[in-house]
């Protein structure tokens, strides 16, 4: 994987286990080691790395998030395209799509996009919502939701889960659970 990607030690270990199964106690057959997620969890080390990697100024830089099983374990930084007249994060989609493809080959599933916001703006903007809608509409049918956390200058993440397609968009607060 390219050096600009952050993978936690647990993610590296899980990648080594790709394809393996284990017998669960009391189960009649082998079950996949990596289960589907129910809540957004993020590895504690990666959480800290993200907060340290993204500068508090200028706002509107970001990156993509990847997961293995039920835990966010990968992050690729993206400075975005410069925009002089307003505070907008415009991802470099060609580069990020290439990284998403590399992740998929390594067993890491794309699960969201994060970006920085200026101090005092802890909610998604109307521009964020329009972009989220376009991303969800472009996702394959098997993807039911994505996670869109904001990185705040106070050194924390404000998480939002986005669900829906077409005319319906549902945004739910979903703060990260560092594990």
Tab-separated table of C-alpha atoms in Angstrom:
chain	number	residue	atom	x	y	z
A	1	UNK	CA	0.000	0.000	0.000
A	2	UNK	CA	1.228	3.545	-0.689
A	3	UNK	CA	3.044	5.241	2.224
A	4	UNK	CA	0.487	8.086	2.528
A	5	UNK	CA	-2.061	5.565	3.798
A	6	UNK	CA	-2.405	4.966	7.511
A	7	UNK	CA	-3.112	1.398	8.595
A	8	UNK	CA	-3.328	0.494	12.244
A	9	UNK	CA	-1.402	-2.531	13.528
A	10	UNK	CA	-4.729	-4.367	13.963
A	11	UNK	CA	-5.641	-3.649	10.333
A	12	UNK	CA	-2.300	-5.023	9.191
A	13	UNK	CA	-2.915	-8.141	11.282
A	14	UNK	CA	-6.475	-8.542	9.952
A	15	UNK	CA	-5.227	-8.260	6.376
A	16	UNK	CA	-2.951	-11.212	7.055
A	17	UNK	CA	-6.027	-13.197	8.113
A	18	UNK	CA	-8.050	-12.474	4.955
A	19	UNK	CA	-9.866	-15.567	3.800
A	20	UNK	CA	-9.511	-17.408	7.097
A	21	UNK	CA	-12.509	-18.667	9.066
A	22	UNK	CA	-12.941	-19.739	12.647
A	23	UNK	CA	-15.392	-21.990	14.426
A	24	UNK	CA	-17.538	-19.999	16.821
A	25	UNK	CA	-18.396	-21.687	20.144
A	26	UNK	CA	-21.710	-23.475	19.802
A	27	UNK	CA	-21.918	-22.883	16.043
A	28	UNK	CA	-22.597	-25.770	13.704
A	29	UNK	CA	-20.273	-24.497	10.964
A	30	UNK	CA	-17.341	-22.170	10.412
A	31	UNK	CA	-18.237	-18.479	10.404
A	32	UNK	CA	-16.278	-15.682	8.713
A	33	UNK	CA	-13.689	-14.109	10.983
A	34	UNK	CA	-14.644	-10.617	9.804
A	35	UNK	CA	-18.289	-9.753	10.487
A	36	UNK	CA	-20.481	-6.963	9.066
A	37	UNK	CA	-20.691	-3.828	11.176
A	38	UNK	CA	-23.554	-2.496	13.240
A	39	UNK	CA	-21.981	0.708	14.660
A	40	UNK	CA	-19.103	2.911	13.540
A	41	UNK	CA	-16.002	1.971	15.469
A	42	UNK	CA	-12.553	3.335	14.782
A	43	UNK	CA	-9.238	2.081	16.007
A	44	UNK	CA	-7.914	4.333	18.760
A	45	UNK	CA	-4.457	4.642	17.180
A	46	UNK	CA	-5.961	5.622	13.823
A	47	UNK	CA	-8.286	8.125	15.522
A	48	UNK	CA	-5.253	9.857	17.052
A	49	UNK	CA	-3.307	9.684	13.764
A	50	UNK	CA	-6.155	11.382	11.881
A	51	UNK	CA	-6.359	14.194	14.418
A	52	UNK	CA	-2.594	14.680	14.176
A	53	UNK	CA	-2.443	14.388	10.352
A	54	UNK	CA	-5.084	16.992	9.540
A	55	UNK	CA	-4.064	20.553	10.298
A	56	UNK	CA	-6.518	22.806	12.146
A	57	UNK	CA	-6.017	25.427	9.408
A	58	UNK	CA	-6.809	25.830	6.652
A	59	UNK	CA	-10.147	24.082	6.948
A	60	UNK	CA	-11.546	21.940	4.163
A	61	UNK	CA	-8.890	19.271	3.715
A	62	UNK	CA	-9.821	15.649	4.221
A	63	UNK	CA	-9.531	12.085	3.054
A	64	UNK	CA	-11.204	8.720	2.762
A	65	UNK	CA	-11.801	6.022	5.349
A	66	UNK	CA	-11.625	2.258	5.000
A	67	UNK	CA	-12.726	-0.601	7.195
A	68	UNK	CA	-12.148	-4.265	7.745
A	69	UNK	CA	-15.102	-5.989	9.318
A	70	UNK	CA	-16.776	-3.631	11.746
A	71	UNK	CA	-13.873	-1.273	12.433
A	72	UNK	CA	-12.504	1.760	10.585
A	73	UNK	CA	-8.801	0.991	10.226
A	74	UNK	CA	-7.477	2.932	7.208
A	75	UNK	CA	-7.241	6.578	6.205
A	76	UNK	CA	-5.824	8.248	3.079
A	77	UNK	CA	-5.175	11.989	3.348
A	78	UNK	CA	-6.377	14.269	0.558
A	79	UNK	CA	-5.615	18.007	0.470
A	80	UNK	CA	-8.427	18.488	-2.041
A	81	UNK	CA	-8.400	21.007	-4.858
A	82	UNK	CA	-7.722	24.584	-3.778
A	83	UNK	CA	-10.754	26.873	-3.757
A	84	UNK	CA	-9.936	30.535	-3.156
A	85	UNK	CA	-13.386	32.092	-2.935
A	86	UNK	CA	-15.074	29.874	-0.317
A	87	UNK	CA	-14.480	27.154	2.248
A	88	UNK	CA	-15.246	23.963	0.335
A	89	UNK	CA	-13.561	20.564	0.388
A	90	UNK	CA	-13.348	19.295	-3.188
A	91	UNK	CA	-11.736	15.830	-3.158
A	92	UNK	CA	-9.261	14.710	-5.787
A	93	UNK	CA	-11.580	11.901	-6.886
A	94	UNK	CA	-9.319	10.245	-9.476
A	95	UNK	CA	-6.592	9.715	-6.878
A	96	UNK	CA	-9.038	8.634	-4.170
A	97	UNK	CA	-10.843	6.195	-6.487
A	98	UNK	CA	-7.475	4.627	-7.307
A	99	UNK	CA	-6.780	4.206	-3.565
A	100	UNK	CA	-10.253	2.712	-3.014
A	101	UNK	CA	-9.422	0.140	-5.717
A	102	UNK	CA	-6.090	-0.677	-4.056
A	103	UNK	CA	-7.852	-1.034	-0.720
A	104	UNK	CA	-10.438	-3.386	-2.228
A	105	UNK	CA	-7.645	-5.634	-3.514
A	106	UNK	CA	-6.170	-5.660	0.011
A	107	UNK	CA	-9.517	-6.462	1.671
A	108	UNK	CA	-10.275	-2.942	2.927
A	109	UNK	CA	-13.758	-1.590	2.181
A	110	UNK	CA	-14.345	2.119	1.536
A	111	UNK	CA	-16.713	3.413	4.238
A	112	UNK	CA	-16.688	7.203	4.156
A	113	UNK	CA	-15.092	10.592	3.683
A	114	UNK	CA	-13.954	13.000	6.345
A	115	UNK	CA	-12.895	16.617	6.119
A	116	UNK	CA	-11.973	19.491	8.382
A	117	UNK	CA	-14.304	22.293	9.411
A	118	UNK	CA	-13.477	25.654	10.942
A	119	UNK	CA	-13.882	26.268	14.654
A	120	UNK	CA	-17.521	26.489	15.730
A	121	UNK	CA	-18.975	24.634	12.727
A	122	UNK	CA	-19.796	21.173	14.077
A	123	UNK	CA	-22.556	20.288	11.599
A	124	UNK	CA	-22.614	19.398	7.927
A	125	UNK	CA	-23.055	22.344	5.561
A	126	UNK	CA	-25.592	22.466	2.720
A	127	UNK	CA	-22.670	21.851	0.342
A	128	UNK	CA	-21.668	18.793	2.384
A	129	UNK	CA	-25.230	17.443	2.163
A	130	UNK	CA	-25.394	17.925	-1.620
A	131	UNK	CA	-22.063	16.135	-2.063
A	132	UNK	CA	-23.100	13.298	0.277
A	133	UNK	CA	-26.279	12.799	-1.759
A	134	UNK	CA	-24.250	12.527	-4.997
A	135	UNK	CA	-21.834	10.048	-3.415
A	136	UNK	CA	-24.609	7.814	-2.057
A	137	UNK	CA	-26.416	7.862	-5.411
A	138	UNK	CA	-23.203	6.679	-7.110
A	139	UNK	CA	-22.557	3.813	-4.663
A	140	UNK	CA	-23.318	0.179	-5.584
A	141	UNK	CA	-26.697	-1.125	-4.310
A	142	UNK	CA	-25.083	-3.201	-1.529
A	143	UNK	CA	-23.805	-0.085	0.247
A	144	UNK	CA	-26.577	1.097	2.572
A	145	UNK	CA	-24.774	3.914	4.364
A	146	UNK	CA	-21.492	5.785	4.603
A	147	UNK	CA	-19.815	7.666	7.434
A	148	UNK	CA	-18.970	11.374	7.074
A	149	UNK	CA	-17.093	12.642	10.134
A	150	UNK	CA	-15.907	16.212	10.512
A	151	UNK	CA	-12.489	16.889	11.990
A	152	UNK	CA	-12.779	19.867	14.326
A	153	UNK	CA	-9.974	22.170	15.501
A	154	UNK	CA	-10.741	21.125	19.077
A	155	UNK	CA	-9.075	17.793	18.189
A	156	UNK	CA	-12.197	15.685	17.915
A	157	UNK	CA	-14.363	14.016	15.290
A	158	UNK	CA	-18.071	14.777	14.894
A	159	UNK	CA	-19.507	11.767	13.053
A	160	UNK	CA	-22.553	11.541	10.788
A	161	UNK	CA	-24.044	8.448	9.179
A	162	UNK	CA	-25.680	9.074	5.800
A	163	UNK	CA	-28.303	6.718	4.370
A	164	UNK	CA	-30.573	6.825	1.359
A	165	UNK	CA	-30.685	7.115	-2.413
A	166	UNK	CA	-32.448	9.245	-4.959
A	167	UNK	CA	-34.697	11.788	-3.312
A	168	UNK	CA	-34.308	10.469	0.219
A	169	UNK	CA	-31.346	11.334	2.386
A	170	UNK	CA	-31.189	10.610	6.083
A	171	UNK	CA	-28.375	11.999	8.225
A	172	UNK	CA	-27.906	10.623	11.726
A	173	UNK	CA	-25.391	11.779	14.337
A	174	UNK	CA	-22.936	8.920	14.734
A	175	UNK	CA	-19.949	9.817	16.901
A	176	UNK	CA	-16.997	7.486	16.598
A	177	UNK	CA	-16.354	4.798	19.164
A	178	UNK	CA	-12.565	4.450	19.494
A	179	UNK	CA	-11.640	0.829	20.225
